[in-house]
Amino acid sequence: MSAYFYQHFLFLEIAFMKILLVEDEHSLGETISGYLRQEGYVCEWARNFISAEEKVDLYTYDCALIDISLPDGNGLDIVKSIKKSQPQAGIIIISAKNSVDDKISGLDLGADDYLTKPFHLSELNSRIRSLQRRRNFEGNTEMQVGDLKIIPSQHEVWFQQKELGLTKKEFALLLFFVSNKNRVISKEAIAEHLWGDEADALDSFDFVYSHIKNLRKKIHAVGAADAFTSIYGIGYKLIDT
Amino acid sequence: MKLLTRTAIWYMSLSLLLFLLAGGCFYFITKSDIEEDFTEDLFLQKAKVERMIVMSGKLPEASSFNAEELIVRPTASAFETQLKDANLFNHLEEEMQEYRMITFPVQLNGQFYSVSISKPLYQSEDLVESVVTTFAIVSISTLILLAALNWWLSKQLWRPFYSTLEAAQTFDLTSDKPIQTEPTNIHEFNLLNRSIRALTEKVLRDFQNLKEFSENASHELQTPLAVVRAKLDVLMNSLPLSDDQYKLVADAQDAISRLNRINQSLLLLSKIENDQFPVTNQFEISALIQKKAEEYSELMSLRNITCSLIDEIVNLDIHPELAEILISNLWSNAIRHNVENGSIEVSLNNRRLEVSNTGSDVALRADQLFQRFNKGSVSSESSGLGLAIVQSICKQAGWVVTYAKRNSHHVFSVEFGIDQISTES
């Protein structure tokens, strides 16, 4: 490896978050990697087991998204080798398998998170951001969004000297929007983010609407600017300039 | 009733009947044979007396020898020879006994005499008695032998059959082990064992295939769904779309979500029905209910639904994942079909779990409620499989779920059944 490349590489690591995507489905890999690049990540896409192992050997990553069912190998083996060679990297398993046993075996191997297909890109993004926060700052981080200061570790949101007093779900909702700011988030994505599989059994869209209404009310109440836009029929967007 | 007990009962009652019949026949035949001999003997004596009278020209003297008695009386006229049975006193044995008596006329010197010869029948009765005794001994010992044979047969001869039966009973589809049978040289049992082995191997193979198919089907469907969902997410954010275009994307997202849920639910149902959630430990369902109460508290407060919870510590034989799905489905059902300012009551004891909620005034149709794809409401969000899953989980655990409308409340209750109960207090 040339000295130039090495320096360049180091530079990249400092400036951007480097993500390894392992996904054999061409169409999905293309969409996810395109989306992640648009979000400002550096994303490398391995289409099979062998090229994933090669990349893990050659480069270091901040985060790896690994589909565990690959045609030429088991993605869990990649999880193992990443855990061994670069333990600082966060690992998110993406899988079509939804059973608790699969999840547990993935997490036992050292994966940080487990995402079931089909997922929303906004959900994937929020998981990466949350992983990033946990990894880099051990959760002791503050975020400034517009006029609001968010302290994830304390579940607190401040506007000037006032705390908003959000409920658990409202806080999760706000964080989800912050992770995906300036993007349209569909109400399905919100419902699944808040309630997971249980979204099915609930009138979840009504509840999404209520939660957002209450969240906006609380933001109004402290006198902060409301940056939410509702997109007719489809969902919501948080605008942050 | 055991097969062998049943055959033994038939065998024994038939042989008992046969022995009784044969014994009866034997008794009567022997008896009549002996009596015939008696009669012949009496006639022989009669001929002897007549000959003696002709030869000696004297009447025989009345005599009593060896309990046989001969009596001679003068009579007015000749009469027919008579044969009759009578109870007479036996001087030898000093008791009344049955005698057979022949009475016939003789003529001597123009005078008619009646001669009676009587002979006690007890000799013949002794004989009959011993015949019957012998028969009884033979039949009782045959019955005992038959019972012993039966016991031995069931122990030895039928052992391979019972071992196969036991193997079939303990056969576990999820354990992935085919049935082991005891080798035997009895043709029928060999045939049975071969068929059972072939059958279980096929069942195991099919079950394995089915499991793989379910998983593959789910995997194969989830990936294209993920592609469509991701593409729609990108499309949604690519350009400012018009309201109509947003509506198109929203509808497509909606459909993908439903497809995903139906797929997941069907997969779950087939996994439950395929016994893929083995029970390993007792699970503290009461702790789960507490946890769920907390999780749902925010949702319930959005609609001003009050919730009351009465529970005691209850441990049950159920897989934790299934327990969680069961509670979630019942609880979210109670929230979903509730009304503004309504209420939910959850009560748990070691007999049953009851989830009751306010809702519409119309009672639901209990017979259709738990069927797949039966939708209580016209909401497009639900997969229509939630209560079917509840029922499937209950069936798996040996529980019974029922629905009833009590006053203004819709009540779902899960009866745990007596043998499942185990409490710690």
PDB file of N, CA and C in Angstrom, chain B residues 61-95:
ATOM      1  N   GLU B  61     -86.893-117.630  47.276  1.00  0.00           N
ATOM      2  CA  GLU B  61     -87.078-117.053  48.597  1.00  0.00           C
ATOM      3  C   GLU B  61     -86.755-115.571  48.557  1.00  0.00           C
ATOM      4  N   ALA B  62     -87.550-114.901  49.389  1.00  0.00           N
ATOM      5  CA  ALA B  62     -87.226-113.461  49.477  1.00  0.00           C
ATOM      6  C   ALA B  62     -85.814-113.326  50.030  1.00  0.00           C
ATOM      7  N   SER B  63     -85.041-112.480  49.445  1.00  0.00           N
ATOM      8  CA  SER B  63     -83.652-112.370  49.909  1.00  0.00           C
ATOM      9  C   SER B  63     -83.182-110.925  49.862  1.00  0.00           C
ATOM     10  N   SER B  64     -82.173-110.691  50.553  1.00  0.00           N
ATOM     11  CA  SER B  64     -81.595-109.355  50.521  1.00  0.00           C
ATOM     12  C   SER B  64     -80.094-109.546  50.535  1.00  0.00           C
ATOM     13  N   PHE B  65     -79.506-109.422  49.374  1.00  0.00           N
ATOM     14  CA  PHE B  65     -78.091-109.655  49.290  1.00  0.00           C
ATOM     15  C   PHE B  65     -77.406-108.438  48.657  1.00  0.00           C
ATOM     16  N   ASN B  66     -76.432-107.942  49.356  1.00  0.00           N
ATOM     17  CA  ASN B  66     -75.665-106.803  48.826  1.00  0.00           C
ATOM     18  C   ASN B  66     -76.581-105.659  48.420  1.00  0.00           C
ATOM     19  N   ALA B  67     -77.534-105.388  49.307  1.00  0.00           N
ATOM     20  CA  ALA B  67     -78.501-104.313  49.122  1.00  0.00           C
ATOM     21  C   ALA B  67     -79.521-104.603  48.027  1.00  0.00           C
ATOM     22  N   GLU B  68     -79.376-105.690  47.330  1.00  0.00           N
ATOM     23  CA  GLU B  68     -80.402-106.081  46.361  1.00  0.00           C
ATOM     24  C   GLU B  68     -81.494-106.836  47.104  1.00  0.00           C
ATOM     25  N   GLU B  69     -82.723-106.523  46.734  1.00  0.00           N
ATOM     26  CA  GLU B  69     -83.784-107.213  47.465  1.00  0.00           C
ATOM     27  C   GLU B  69     -84.745-107.916  46.521  1.00  0.00           C
ATOM     28  N   LEU B  70     -85.149-109.021  46.936  1.00  0.00           N
ATOM     29  CA  LEU B  70     -86.131-109.768  46.153  1.00  0.00           C
ATOM     30  C   LEU B  70     -87.346-110.011  47.033  1.00  0.00           C
ATOM     31  N   ILE B  71     -88.503-109.635  46.552  1.00  0.00           N
ATOM     32  CA  ILE B  71     -89.732-109.798  47.339  1.00  0.00           C
ATOM     33  C   ILE B  71     -90.746-110.565  46.492  1.00  0.00           C
ATOM     34  N   VAL B  72     -91.359-111.582  47.081  1.00  0.00           N
ATOM     35  CA  VAL B  72     -92.382-112.360  46.366  1.00  0.00           C
ATOM     36  C   VAL B  72     -93.704-112.213  47.121  1.00  0.00           C
ATOM     37  N   ARG B  73     -94.745-111.825  46.331  1.00  0.00           N
ATOM     38  CA  ARG B  73     -96.079-111.695  46.953  1.00  0.00           C
ATOM     39  C   ARG B  73     -97.099-112.391  46.074  1.00  0.00           C
ATOM     40  N   PRO B  74     -98.064-113.042  46.663  1.00  0.00           N
ATOM     41  CA  PRO B  74     -99.124-113.627  45.825  1.00  0.00           C
ATOM     42  C   PRO B  74     -99.992-112.509  45.250  1.00  0.00           C
ATOM     43  N   THR B  75    -100.518-112.739  44.070  1.00  0.00           N
ATOM     44  CA  THR B  75    -101.363-111.712  43.451  1.00  0.00           C
ATOM     45  C   THR B  75    -102.535-112.387  42.751  1.00  0.00           C
ATOM     46  N   ALA B  76    -103.565-111.626  42.513  1.00  0.00           N
ATOM     47  CA  ALA B  76    -104.799-112.202  41.978  1.00  0.00           C
ATOM     48  C   ALA B  76    -104.672-112.581  40.510  1.00  0.00           C
ATOM     49  N   SER B  77    -104.025-111.751  39.746  1.00  0.00           N
ATOM     50  CA  SER B  77    -103.983-112.017  38.302  1.00  0.00           C
ATOM     51  C   SER B  77    -102.614-111.624  37.716  1.00  0.00           C
ATOM     52  N   ALA B  78    -102.478-111.982  36.491  1.00  0.00           N
ATOM     53  CA  ALA B  78    -101.221-111.617  35.812  1.00  0.00           C
ATOM     54  C   ALA B  78    -101.222-110.116  35.499  1.00  0.00           C
ATOM     55  N   PHE B  79    -100.110-109.537  35.382  1.00  0.00           N
ATOM     56  CA  PHE B  79    -100.041-108.089  34.991  1.00  0.00           C
ATOM     57  C   PHE B  79     -98.796-107.868  34.153  1.00  0.00           C
ATOM     58  N   GLU B  80     -98.737-106.698  33.625  1.00  0.00           N
ATOM     59  CA  GLU B  80     -97.606-106.324  32.762  1.00  0.00           C
ATOM     60  C   GLU B  80     -96.361-106.148  33.621  1.00  0.00           C
ATOM     61  N   THR B  81     -95.228-106.465  33.107  1.00  0.00           N
ATOM     62  CA  THR B  81     -93.974-106.232  33.818  1.00  0.00           C
ATOM     63  C   THR B  81     -93.749-104.722  33.990  1.00  0.00           C
ATOM     64  N   GLN B  82     -93.462-104.321  35.223  1.00  0.00           N
ATOM     65  CA  GLN B  82     -93.274-102.880  35.485  1.00  0.00           C
ATOM     66  C   GLN B  82     -91.839-102.586  35.888  1.00  0.00           C
ATOM     67  N   LEU B  83     -91.410-101.405  35.472  1.00  0.00           N
ATOM     68  CA  LEU B  83     -90.062-100.955  35.853  1.00  0.00           C
ATOM     69  C   LEU B  83     -90.219 -99.574  36.461  1.00  0.00           C
ATOM     70  N   LYS B  84     -89.769 -99.371  37.689  1.00  0.00           N
ATOM     71  CA  LYS B  84     -89.927 -98.032  38.270  1.00  0.00           C
ATOM     72  C   LYS B  84     -88.806 -97.717  39.266  1.00  0.00           C
ATOM     73  N   ASP B  85     -88.641 -96.400  39.493  1.00  0.00           N
ATOM     74  CA  ASP B  85     -87.628 -95.961  40.460  1.00  0.00           C
ATOM     75  C   ASP B  85     -88.344 -95.582  41.736  1.00  0.00           C
ATOM     76  N   ALA B  86     -87.780 -95.969  42.879  1.00  0.00           N
ATOM     77  CA  ALA B  86     -88.439 -95.630  44.134  1.00  0.00           C
ATOM     78  C   ALA B  86     -87.406 -95.404  45.222  1.00  0.00           C
ATOM     79  N   ASN B  87     -87.808 -94.578  46.194  1.00  0.00           N
ATOM     80  CA  ASN B  87     -86.936 -94.375  47.346  1.00  0.00           C
ATOM     81  C   ASN B  87     -87.236 -95.429  48.393  1.00  0.00           C
ATOM     82  N   LEU B  88     -86.257 -96.241  48.695  1.00  0.00           N
ATOM     83  CA  LEU B  88     -86.448 -97.301  49.671  1.00  0.00           C
ATOM     84  C   LEU B  88     -85.375 -97.190  50.731  1.00  0.00           C
ATOM     85  N   PHE B  89     -85.640 -97.877  51.831  1.00  0.00           N
ATOM     86  CA  PHE B  89     -84.656 -97.838  52.898  1.00  0.00           C
ATOM     87  C   PHE B  89     -83.590 -98.901  52.663  1.00  0.00           C
ATOM     88  N   ASN B  90     -82.340 -98.435  52.684  1.00  0.00           N
ATOM     89  CA  ASN B  90     -81.238 -99.359  52.502  1.00  0.00           C
ATOM     90  C   ASN B  90     -80.750 -99.779  53.883  1.00  0.00           C
ATOM     91  N   HIS B  91     -80.853-101.056  54.136  1.00  0.00           N
ATOM     92  CA  HIS B  91     -80.470-101.537  55.468  1.00  0.00           C
ATOM     93  C   HIS B  91     -78.980-101.506  55.678  1.00  0.00           C
ATOM     94  N   LEU B  92     -78.261-101.695  54.606  1.00  0.00           N
ATOM     95  CA  LEU B  92     -76.798-101.697  54.715  1.00  0.00           C
ATOM     96  C   LEU B  92     -76.259-100.318  55.090  1.00  0.00           C
ATOM     97  N   GLU B  93     -76.753 -99.307  54.316  1.00  0.00           N
ATOM     98  CA  GLU B  93     -76.240 -97.951  54.535  1.00  0.00           C
ATOM     99  C   GLU B  93     -77.080 -97.193  55.543  1.00  0.00           C
ATOM    100  N   GLU B  94     -78.193 -97.773  55.860  1.00  0.00           N
ATOM    101  CA  GLU B  94     -79.126 -97.198  56.821  1.00  0.00           C
ATOM    102  C   GLU B  94     -79.589 -95.795  56.442  1.00  0.00           C
ATOM    103  N   GLU B  95     -79.988 -95.680  55.188  1.00  0.00           N
ATOM    104  CA  GLU B  95     -80.579 -94.385  54.776  1.00  0.00           C
ATOM    105  C   GLU B  95     -81.484 -94.636  53.589  1.00  0.00           C
TER     106      GLU B  95
END
